[in-house]
Coordinates of C-alpha atoms and ligand atoms in Angstrom, one line a residue:
Chain A
X1 CA -0.4 0.0 0.1
X2 CA 1.5 3.2 -0.9
X3 CA -0.8 5.9 1.0
X4 CA -2.5 4.6 4.0
X5 CA -4.4 6.7 7.0
X6 CA -4.8 4.3 10.4
X7 CA -8.0 4.8 13.1
X8 CA -6.7 8.8 12.1
X9 CA -8.9 11.5 14.3
X10 CA -9.2 15.0 13.8
X11 CA -11.3 17.3 16.2
X12 CA -11.7 21.0 15.3
X13 CA -12.7 23.3 18.8
X14 CA -14.4 19.8 19.9
X15 CA -16.2 19.0 16.7
X16 CA -14.9 16.1 15.4
X17 CA -13.7 16.4 11.7
X18 CA -12.5 12.8 11.3
X19 CA -13.7 9.7 13.3
X20 CA -11.1 6.8 12.9
X21 CA -10.6 7.0 9.6
X22 CA -8.7 4.3 7.6
X23 CA -7.6 3.1 4.4
X24 CA -5.4 2.6 2.1
X25 CA -4.1 3.5 -1.8
X26 CA -2.2 1.6 -4.2
X27 CA 0.5 2.4 -6.4
X28 CA -0.4 4.4 -9.4
X29 CA -4.3 4.4 -8.6
X30 CA -6.6 7.1 -8.2
X31 CA -8.5 7.1 -5.6
X32 CA -12.0 9.4 -5.1
X33 CA -12.5 11.0 -1.3
X34 CA -16.5 11.2 -2.2
X35 CA -18.8 12.7 0.1
X36 CA -21.3 15.6 1.1
X37 CA -20.5 18.9 1.5
X38 CA -18.7 19.3 5.1
X39 CA -18.2 15.8 6.0
X40 CA -14.6 15.8 6.2
X41 CA -12.6 15.7 3.0
X42 CA -10.8 18.3 3.0
X43 CA -9.5 17.5 6.1
X44 CA -8.0 14.6 5.4
X45 CA -6.5 15.9 2.5
X46 CA -4.7 18.2 4.5
X47 CA -3.6 15.4 6.9
X48 CA -1.9 13.7 4.6
X49 CA -0.5 16.3 3.1
X50 CA 0.7 17.9 6.2
X51 CA -0.6 21.1 6.5
X52 CA -2.9 20.0 9.3
X53 CA -1.9 17.6 12.3
X54 CA -4.2 14.6 13.3
X55 CA -4.7 14.3 16.8
X56 CA -4.1 10.7 17.0
X57 CA -3.4 7.2 14.2
X58 CA -0.8 7.0 11.9
X59 CA -0.3 8.4 8.3
X60 CA 2.2 6.2 6.0
X61 CA 2.9 7.0 3.0
X62 CA 5.2 4.1 1.5
X63 CA 5.2 2.0 4.8
X64 CA 6.7 4.7 6.5
X65 CA 4.8 6.7 9.1
X66 CA 5.3 10.4 8.2
X67 CA 3.1 12.0 10.9
X68 CA 6.1 13.8 12.3
X69 CA 7.5 14.7 8.4
X70 CA 7.6 18.2 7.4
X71 CA 4.4 19.0 4.3
X72 CA 7.3 19.7 2.1
X73 CA 9.6 16.4 2.8
X74 CA 6.4 14.8 2.0
X75 CA 6.5 14.6 -1.9
X76 CA 3.1 15.7 -2.3
X77 CA 1.3 17.9 -4.5
X78 CA -1.7 19.8 -3.9
X79 CA -3.9 21.4 -6.1
X80 CA -6.2 23.4 -3.7
X81 CA -9.9 23.8 -3.9
X82 CA -9.4 27.5 -5.1
X83 CA -6.2 26.8 -7.0
X84 CA -4.4 29.1 -4.7
X85 CA -2.1 30.3 -7.7
X86 CA 0.4 33.2 -7.3
X87 CA -1.7 36.4 -8.1
X88 CA 1.9 38.3 -8.6
X89 CA 3.6 35.9 -10.7
X90 CA 3.4 34.6 -14.2
X91 CA 2.1 31.2 -15.3
X92 CA 6.0 30.1 -15.7
X93 CA 6.4 31.0 -12.4
X94 CA 3.9 29.9 -10.9
X95 CA 5.0 26.6 -11.8
X96 CA 8.7 27.1 -11.4
X97 CA 8.3 27.8 -7.9
X98 CA 8.7 24.7 -6.5
X99 CA 12.0 24.3 -8.4
X100 CA 13.8 27.2 -7.7
X101 CA 12.7 26.4 -3.9
X102 CA 14.8 23.8 -4.4
X103 CA 17.5 25.3 -5.6
X104 CA 17.5 23.4 -8.9
X105 CA 19.5 25.1 -12.1
X106 CA 17.8 27.8 -14.4
X107 CA 18.6 25.8 -17.4
X108 CA 16.6 22.4 -15.3
X109 CA 14.0 24.8 -14.5
X110 CA 13.8 26.4 -18.1
X111 CA 13.8 22.6 -19.3
X112 CA 11.1 21.3 -17.1
X113 CA 8.4 25.0 -17.2
X114 CA 8.4 24.0 -21.4
X115 CA 7.7 20.5 -20.7
X116 CA 4.7 21.1 -18.5
X117 CA 3.5 24.1 -20.2
X118 CA 3.5 21.7 -23.6
X119 CA 1.8 18.8 -21.0
X120 CA -0.5 21.1 -20.0
X121 CA -1.2 22.9 -23.6
X122 CA -0.9 26.5 -22.6
X123 CA 2.7 27.2 -24.5
X124 CA 1.5 30.7 -25.4
X125 CA 0.8 31.8 -22.0
X126 CA 3.5 31.1 -19.7
X127 CA 3.9 35.0 -19.5
X128 CA 0.8 35.9 -18.1
X129 CA -0.4 36.0 -15.2
X130 CA -3.2 33.8 -13.2
X131 CA -6.1 36.1 -13.3
X132 CA -5.5 36.4 -17.1
X133 CA -6.4 33.4 -17.2
X134 CA -10.0 31.3 -17.6
X135 CA -10.9 29.2 -15.2
X136 CA -10.3 26.0 -16.7
X137 CA -6.5 27.3 -17.8
X138 CA -6.5 28.3 -13.8
X139 CA -6.7 24.8 -12.8
X140 CA -4.4 23.4 -15.6
X141 CA -1.7 25.4 -14.4
X142 CA -2.4 24.2 -10.8
X143 CA -2.3 20.8 -11.9
X144 CA 1.3 21.9 -13.7
X145 CA 2.6 23.5 -10.7
X146 CA 1.6 21.0 -8.5
X147 CA 3.2 18.6 -11.0
X148 CA 6.5 20.3 -11.4
X149 CA 9.3 18.9 -8.6
X150 CA 8.1 15.5 -9.7
X151 CA 6.3 14.7 -6.8
X152 CA 5.5 10.6 -5.7
X153 CA 1.8 12.1 -4.6
X154 CA -0.9 14.4 -6.2
X155 CA -3.9 15.0 -3.7
X156 CA -6.6 17.4 -6.0
X157 CA -9.2 18.9 -3.6
X158 CA -12.5 19.7 -5.7
X159 CA -10.2 20.0 -8.7
X160 CA -13.7 21.0 -11.0
X161 CA -15.6 22.6 -8.6
X162 CA -15.0 26.5 -9.8
X163 CA -15.4 25.2 -13.4
X164 CA -18.9 25.3 -15.1
X165 CA -20.9 22.4 -16.0
X166 CA -19.4 22.6 -19.3
X167 CA -16.0 22.8 -19.4
X168 CA -16.0 20.2 -16.4
X169 CA -16.9 17.1 -18.1
X170 CA -13.3 17.9 -20.8
X171 CA -11.5 18.8 -17.8
X172 CA -12.7 15.5 -16.4
X173 CA -11.6 13.6 -18.9
X174 CA -8.2 15.6 -19.9
X175 CA -6.8 15.3 -16.4
X176 CA -7.7 11.4 -16.4
X177 CA -5.8 11.1 -18.9
X178 CA -3.0 13.1 -17.9
X179 CA -2.7 11.6 -14.0
X180 CA -2.9 8.2 -16.3
X181 CA 0.3 9.4 -18.7
X182 CA 2.0 10.8 -15.3
X183 CA 1.1 7.4 -13.3
X184 CA 1.1 9.3 -10.6
X185 CA -0.7 8.0 -7.2
X186 CA -3.5 10.6 -6.9
X187 CA -6.2 11.3 -4.5
X188 CA -9.3 13.8 -5.3
X189 CA -12.0 15.1 -3.6
X190 CA -15.3 15.7 -4.8
X191 CA -19.1 15.4 -3.4
X192 CA -19.8 14.8 -7.5
X193 CA -20.4 10.7 -7.2
X194 CA -20.6 11.0 -11.1
X195 CA -17.6 11.9 -11.2
X196 CA -16.0 9.9 -8.5
X197 CA -17.4 6.8 -11.0
X198 CA -16.2 8.1 -14.1
X199 CA -12.2 8.9 -12.6
X200 CA -11.5 7.0 -9.8
X201 CA -9.8 3.6 -9.4
X202 CA -11.5 3.4 -6.1
X203 CA -14.2 5.2 -4.0
X204 CA -13.6 5.9 -0.4
X205 CA -17.0 7.2 0.7
X206 CA -17.2 9.7 2.9
X207 CA -19.8 10.9 5.5
X208 CA -19.5 12.9 8.9
X209 CA -16.0 12.6 9.3
X210 CA -16.0 8.6 8.9
X211 CA -15.1 6.3 6.1
X212 CA -18.3 4.4 5.1
X213 CA -17.3 2.7 2.2
X214 CA -14.2 1.7 0.2
X215 CA -14.4 0.0 -3.1
X216 CA -14.3 0.1 -6.8
X217 CA -17.1 2.5 -8.3
X218 CA -18.9 -1.0 -9.4
X219 CA -18.7 -2.4 -5.8
X220 CA -20.2 0.8 -4.1
X221 CA -23.1 1.1 -6.8
X222 CA -23.9 -2.5 -6.3
X223 CA -23.7 -3.4 -3.1
X224 CA -23.9 -0.1 -0.8
X225 CA -22.9 -1.6 2.6
X226 CA -24.7 1.0 4.5
X227 CA -27.8 3.0 4.8
X228 CA -26.0 6.2 4.4
X229 CA -23.9 4.5 0.7
X230 CA -27.2 3.1 -0.4
X231 CA -28.6 6.8 0.2
X232 CA -26.2 9.0 -0.9
X233 CA -25.1 6.6 -4.6
X234 CA -28.4 6.8 -6.9
X235 CA -27.7 3.3 -8.5
X236 CA -29.1 4.2 -11.8
X237 CA -27.5 7.5 -12.6
X238 CA -24.5 5.2 -12.4
X239 CA -26.3 2.6 -14.4
X240 CA -27.0 5.1 -17.2
X241 CA -23.4 6.4 -16.4
X242 CA -22.0 3.1 -18.1
X243 CA -23.8 2.0 -20.6
X244 CA -23.2 5.5 -21.7
X245 CA -19.3 4.9 -21.7
Chain B
X1 CA -2.1 49.5 -19.9
X2 CA -4.3 46.4 -21.0
X3 CA -2.6 44.5 -18.2
X4 CA -3.1 47.5 -15.4
X5 CA -7.0 47.2 -16.2
X6 CA -7.5 43.5 -16.0
X7 CA -5.4 43.8 -12.5
X8 CA -8.1 46.5 -11.2
X9 CA -10.6 44.1 -12.1
X10 CA -9.0 41.4 -9.9
X11 CA -8.7 43.6 -6.9
X12 CA -11.8 44.4 -7.5
X13 CA -13.3 40.7 -6.7
X14 CA -11.4 40.8 -3.6
X15 CA -13.0 43.7 -2.3
X16 CA -10.2 46.0 -0.9
X17 CA -10.6 49.4 0.5
X18 CA -10.1 51.7 -2.3
X19 CA -12.1 50.2 -4.3
X20 CA -15.0 49.5 -2.2
X21 CA -15.4 53.4 -2.0
X22 CA -14.8 53.4 -6.1
X23 CA -17.9 51.2 -6.4
X24 CA -19.9 53.0 -4.6
X25 CA -18.9 56.4 -6.0
X26 CA -20.0 55.0 -9.4
X27 CA -22.7 57.5 -10.6
X28 CA -25.5 55.7 -10.6
X29 CA -27.1 54.6 -14.2
X30 CA -30.7 56.5 -13.6
X31 CA -31.2 60.2 -14.1
X32 CA -30.9 61.5 -10.1
X33 CA -31.7 64.7 -8.3
X34 CA -29.2 67.5 -9.9
X35 CA -30.3 70.0 -7.5
X36 CA -30.0 67.9 -4.1
X37 CA -26.4 66.7 -5.8
X38 CA -25.2 70.6 -6.4
X39 CA -26.6 71.3 -2.8
X40 CA -24.4 69.0 -1.5
X41 CA -21.2 69.1 -3.3
X42 CA -21.5 73.3 -2.6
X43 CA -22.3 72.6 1.1
X44 CA -19.1 70.1 1.1
X45 CA -17.2 72.7 -0.4
X46 CA -17.8 75.6 1.6
X47 CA -16.8 72.9 4.5
X48 CA -13.6 72.4 2.8
X49 CA -12.6 75.7 2.1
X50 CA -13.7 76.8 5.5
X51 CA -11.8 74.4 7.8
X52 CA -9.0 73.9 5.2
X53 CA -8.5 75.8 2.9
X54 CA -9.1 79.6 4.6
X55 CA -6.6 78.0 7.7
X56 CA -4.0 77.1 5.2
X57 CA -3.9 80.6 3.7
X58 CA -3.9 82.0 6.5
X59 CA -0.4 80.5 7.9
X60 CA 1.1 81.2 4.8
X61 CA 0.3 85.0 4.7
X62 CA 0.8 85.3 8.5
X63 CA 4.1 83.3 7.6
X64 CA 5.1 85.8 4.5
X65 CA 3.7 89.4 6.7
X66 CA 7.3 90.5 7.7
X67 CA 8.5 90.0 4.4
X68 CA 11.1 87.0 3.4
X69 CA 14.1 87.6 5.1
X70 CA 12.0 87.6 8.5
X71 CA 10.3 84.2 7.3
X72 CA 13.9 82.4 6.7
X73 CA 15.3 83.9 10.0
X74 CA 12.7 82.4 12.0
X75 CA 12.8 79.0 10.3
X76 CA 16.7 78.9 10.5
X77 CA 16.7 80.0 13.8
X78 CA 18.9 77.2 16.1
X79 CA 16.0 76.6 18.4
X80 CA 13.4 75.4 15.1
X81 CA 16.0 73.7 13.6
X82 CA 16.5 72.0 16.7
X83 CA 12.9 71.3 17.0
X84 CA 12.8 69.9 13.4
X85 CA 15.3 67.6 13.8
X86 CA 14.2 65.9 17.3
X87 CA 11.1 65.9 14.8
X88 CA 12.4 63.6 12.4
X89 CA 14.1 61.5 14.7
X90 CA 10.8 60.8 16.5
X91 CA 8.6 60.3 13.5
X92 CA 11.7 58.6 12.1
X93 CA 11.5 55.8 15.2
X94 CA 7.9 56.2 15.0
X95 CA 7.6 54.5 11.9
X96 CA 10.4 51.9 11.6
X97 CA 9.0 50.7 15.6
X98 CA 5.5 51.0 14.2
X99 CA 5.9 49.6 10.7
X100 CA 7.7 46.6 12.2
X101 CA 4.9 46.0 14.7
X102 CA 2.4 46.5 12.2
X103 CA 3.6 43.5 9.8
X104 CA 4.1 41.2 12.6
X105 CA 1.1 42.6 14.2
X106 CA -1.2 41.6 11.3
X107 CA 0.7 38.5 9.6
X108 CA -0.3 37.3 13.5
X109 CA -4.1 38.2 13.5
X110 CA -4.5 37.1 9.4
X111 CA -3.1 33.6 9.5
X112 CA -3.2 32.2 12.9
X113 CA -6.0 31.2 14.6
X114 CA -6.1 31.6 18.7
X115 CA -8.0 32.7 21.7
X116 CA -7.4 36.5 22.5
X117 CA -7.2 37.2 18.8
X118 CA -10.0 39.5 18.4
X119 CA -8.9 41.4 22.7
X120 CA -5.3 41.7 20.6
X121 CA -6.8 43.5 17.8
X122 CA -9.0 45.8 20.2
X123 CA -6.1 46.3 22.5
X124 CA -3.5 47.4 19.8
X125 CA -6.2 50.3 18.7
X126 CA -6.2 51.7 21.8
X127 CA -3.9 55.2 20.9
X128 CA -6.5 55.8 18.4
X129 CA -10.0 55.8 21.2
X130 CA -7.7 56.9 24.2
X131 CA -6.9 60.7 24.5
X132 CA -3.0 61.9 23.3
X133 CA -2.9 63.8 26.5
X134 CA -3.9 61.2 28.9
X135 CA -1.6 58.9 26.7
X136 CA 1.0 61.4 27.7
X137 CA 0.0 60.8 31.2
X138 CA 0.1 57.2 32.1
X139 CA 3.5 57.7 30.8
X140 CA 4.4 59.9 33.0
X141 CA 2.7 57.7 35.5
X142 CA 4.8 54.8 34.2
X143 CA 8.2 56.1 33.8
X144 CA 8.2 59.2 35.6
X145 CA 10.2 59.9 39.0
X146 CA 6.9 59.0 41.2
X147 CA 5.9 56.6 38.9
X148 CA 5.5 53.5 38.7
X149 CA 9.1 52.0 37.6
X150 CA 10.2 55.4 38.3
X151 CA 12.7 53.9 41.1
X152 CA 13.7 51.4 38.9
X153 CA 14.9 53.6 36.2
X154 CA 16.4 56.0 38.4
X155 CA 18.7 53.5 39.8
X156 CA 19.9 52.4 36.4
X157 CA 20.0 56.0 35.4
X158 CA 17.3 55.8 32.8
X159 CA 15.6 59.1 32.2
X160 CA 12.6 59.1 30.0
X161 CA 9.9 62.0 31.3
X162 CA 11.2 65.0 30.3
X163 CA 13.8 64.0 28.0
X164 CA 14.0 62.3 24.1
X165 CA 12.7 58.8 24.5
X166 CA 10.3 59.7 26.3
X167 CA 9.2 62.3 23.1
X168 CA 9.8 59.3 21.1
X169 CA 8.2 56.7 23.0
X170 CA 4.8 59.2 23.0
X171 CA 5.2 59.3 19.5
X172 CA 5.8 55.6 19.1
X173 CA 1.9 54.9 21.0
X174 CA -0.1 57.4 19.8
X175 CA 1.2 56.3 16.1
X176 CA 0.9 52.3 16.8
X177 CA -1.9 51.6 15.0
X178 CA -1.8 53.1 11.7
X179 CA 0.4 50.5 9.7
X180 CA -1.5 47.5 11.4
X181 CA -4.8 49.0 10.6
X182 CA -4.0 49.5 7.0
X183 CA -2.6 46.1 6.3
X184 CA -4.2 44.0 8.5
X185 CA -7.6 43.4 5.8
X186 CA -5.3 43.3 3.1
X187 CA -4.1 40.3 4.7
X188 CA -6.7 38.8 5.5
X189 CA -8.5 38.9 2.3
X190 CA -5.1 37.1 0.9
X191 CA -5.9 33.9 2.9
X192 CA -3.5 31.3 3.7
X193 CA -3.8 29.4 0.4
X194 CA -1.0 30.8 -1.4
X195 CA 1.5 30.9 1.4
X196 CA 0.2 27.2 2.3
X197 CA 0.8 26.2 -1.3
X198 CA 4.2 27.7 -1.4
X199 CA 5.2 26.1 2.2
X200 CA 4.6 22.9 0.8
X201 CA 7.2 22.9 -1.6
X202 CA 9.2 23.9 0.3
X203 CA 9.2 27.2 1.2
X204 CA 11.2 29.1 4.1
X205 CA 9.3 32.0 6.2
X206 CA 11.2 34.3 4.5
X207 CA 10.7 33.5 0.9
X208 CA 7.0 33.3 1.5
X209 CA 7.1 36.4 3.0
X210 CA 8.9 38.0 -0.1
X211 CA 7.2 36.5 -3.0
X212 CA 3.4 36.0 -1.6
X213 CA 2.9 38.3 0.7
X214 CA 5.1 41.2 0.4
X215 CA 4.0 42.1 -3.3
X216 CA -0.2 41.7 -2.1
X217 CA 0.6 44.4 1.1
X218 CA 3.3 47.1 -0.6
X219 CA 1.0 49.6 -1.3
X220 CA -0.8 49.0 1.6
X221 CA 2.1 48.9 3.4
X222 CA 3.4 52.4 1.9
X223 CA 0.1 54.0 2.3
X224 CA 0.0 53.2 6.4
X225 CA 3.5 54.2 6.8
X226 CA 2.4 57.6 5.4
X227 CA 0.0 57.7 7.2
X228 CA 2.2 57.3 10.4
X229 CA 4.6 60.2 9.4
X230 CA 1.9 62.2 9.3
X231 CA 0.7 61.9 12.1
X232 CA 3.8 61.3 13.5
X233 CA 4.7 64.5 12.8
X234 CA 2.0 66.3 13.7
X235 CA 1.7 64.7 16.9
X236 CA 1.6 67.1 20.3
X237 CA -0.8 66.2 22.9
X238 CA 0.6 63.5 24.5
X239 CA 4.2 64.5 23.6
X240 CA 3.7 68.1 24.8
X241 CA 2.7 66.3 28.1
X242 CA 6.1 64.1 28.3
X243 CA 8.4 66.3 27.1
X244 CA 8.6 68.9 30.1
X245 CA 9.0 71.5 27.3
X246 CA 12.3 72.0 27.6
X247 CA 13.5 74.4 24.7
X248 CA 16.1 73.0 22.3
X249 CA 15.9 69.4 24.0
X250 CA 12.5 68.2 23.7
X251 CA 10.8 70.5 21.7
X252 CA 9.0 69.1 18.6
X253 CA 8.1 71.6 15.7
X254 CA 3.9 71.3 17.0
X255 CA 5.3 72.3 20.3
X256 CA 8.0 75.3 19.1
X257 CA 4.5 76.7 17.5
X258 CA 3.5 76.9 20.9
X259 CA 6.0 78.1 22.4
X260 CA 6.5 81.0 19.7
X261 CA 2.6 81.5 19.4
X262 CA 2.6 82.4 23.4
X263 CA 5.3 84.7 23.6
X264 CA 3.5 86.7 21.2
X265 CA 6.1 85.9 18.2
X266 CA 3.3 85.4 16.3
X267 CA 5.4 85.5 12.7
X268 CA 7.9 83.6 13.7
X269 CA 5.1 81.1 14.9
X270 CA 3.0 80.8 11.5
X271 CA 7.0 80.5 9.7
X272 CA 7.1 77.2 11.9
X273 CA 3.8 76.3 11.1
X274 CA 4.3 76.3 7.1
X275 CA 7.0 73.9 8.1
X276 CA 5.0 71.5 8.8
X277 CA 2.6 72.6 6.4
X278 CA 5.1 72.0 3.8
X279 CA 5.8 68.6 5.0
X280 CA 2.3 68.0 5.4
X281 CA 1.4 68.7 1.3
X282 CA 4.3 66.8 0.6
X283 CA 3.1 63.7 2.0
X284 CA -0.4 64.7 0.8
X285 CA 1.5 64.1 -2.4
X286 CA 3.5 61.0 -1.7
X287 CA -0.2 59.8 -0.6
X288 CA -1.6 60.3 -3.3
X289 CA 0.9 58.4 -5.8
X290 CA 0.6 55.8 -3.9
X291 CA -3.1 55.9 -4.2
X292 CA -3.0 55.5 -7.8
X293 CA -0.4 53.3 -7.8
X294 CA -2.5 50.9 -5.9
X295 CA -5.6 50.9 -8.3
Ligands
ATP1 N1 -9.9 24.9 10.2 C1 -11.2 24.4 11.1 N2 -11.7 24.7 11.8 C2 -12.6 24.2 12.6 N3 -13.6 23.7 12.2 C3 -12.9 23.2 10.4 C4 -11.3 23.6 10.7 N4 -11.9 22.8 9.0 C5 -13.2 22.5 8.9 N5 -13.4 22.4 10.4 C6 -14.7 21.7 10.1 O1 -14.8 20.4 10.2 C7 -15.7 19.6 8.9 C8 -15.5 19.3 7.7 O2 -14.2 20.2 6.8 P1 -14.1 19.6 5.4 O3 -13.6 21.3 4.8 O4 -12.6 18.5 5.6 O5 -15.3 19.5 4.8 P2 -15.3 19.4 3.3 O6 -15.8 17.6 3.3 O7 -14.3 19.2 3.0 O8 -16.3 19.9 2.6 P3 -16.6 20.9 1.3 O9 -16.9 19.5 0.2 O10 -17.9 22.2 1.7 O11 -15.4 21.1 1.5 C9 -16.5 21.1 8.8 O12 -17.7 20.6 9.4 C10 -15.7 22.3 8.7 O13 -16.9 23.1 9.5
MG2 MG1 -13.3 21.2 0.9

């Protein structure tokens, strides 16, 4: 198992945001944290990244306990819910930031930035600022920025939330393909079951800070284990989706 | 230029202070009551002339009443120069201290959550709500001979009250909230995400401040520094109480004006005042440049 959480608890001023959360994700897989708003998905992602500390429980990456490892040492790329692009830096500088911090050589940085701009098909837009981009373009920049330092794990917090429905479908396919091409272990957060079904290998269903069920999209649909899972997952929509494919 | 315009739009979304004002000023589309508008404009203009322009004219004309030579003489007077030096020194100290304090305090209050956050924000505002004279008295009661720390300071040979350190302390106190007040809303609106993103990539605290936080706050910082300077230069009440009016030692420009005036050196008083006016106008120009740049 590559990324693993064991009995993780987290409270905010007495409020239980995570209750005994345990799951494991295989190397190279793409997992979705699926659950309604406020169910504690972002909290889990932030604890894996090291932006928040769990109250109890262990977080393991590649069989090593990383609870006490600094966020920057965990080899994680993070795409924030609202992208959090550096607004006073150009697209190219945004992508280069992580490499500059690592004191990589100028030539290496330049090559990597060009490679990533190519990957997200934004070669001509490297000199633009984030506010001069469309929502979809911003999302792609955030993706490239997270990938630039070659992380082992990619975490994406509602990568499509801020994008209108029309473009969303397109970006979904794009992201799935990109992640497949890079071959990186990734976890993404969503409250949209269709999204989770379509692009994840594994779905971790979250409700009120608890893991309700873990399984492949087909498993979760065909045999929901809890009442919440049965309620939350609309099997008919899933079937429609599958038949469309 | 097109670039600049798009930036404006982006800041509008964040909603920083100046742009909220601009939105309000935006003329309404439907035909409005013109008579009302002009009446209000007239009243505002009249008020401004009465309260601001007229006194300024009085200051300048009185300063030059006895001719240019008298004016220059009053300004080059030994005590005026000394007062000017002290004013500049106290202002510099206040600006440096309060800028550092303002940056740290607003960073703390906008990026971290802890108990007593609200209380701290209120405490920082105390110098705004307290009368400067009271502030001066408080310093005397704290650091004076009969004061709370008097014995300790005396035995260590430190003199604060009726001395330059007191003047500087009082100036710092009175202008404490200015930089903080300007910085805090701007830092707060920025949120923590960009900084977290940078930290996640391994950037250190200083790099994050320099590359992420500072570009966002720099104009607000300039603006705060300018306001702080203006207020520090003109401070009268607190400094008056704590200075003890030792001529050539603890007298700042505003105090010097008062002394000259009380001693019936009216022309000289106005001449020195004009010095303060000139400094104020310079600050006003700087302020407008900053405000313009901030757009
Ligand atoms: N820093 C915090 N302080 C206090 N409470 C918090 C904090 N962060 C999260 N919470 C609470 O924890 C719960 C879970 O929050 P979280 O952000 O993980 O939800 P989420 O599943 O990501 O929701 P959404 O889909 O709306 O983003 C929420 O009820 C939230 O109010
Ligand atoms: Mg969330």
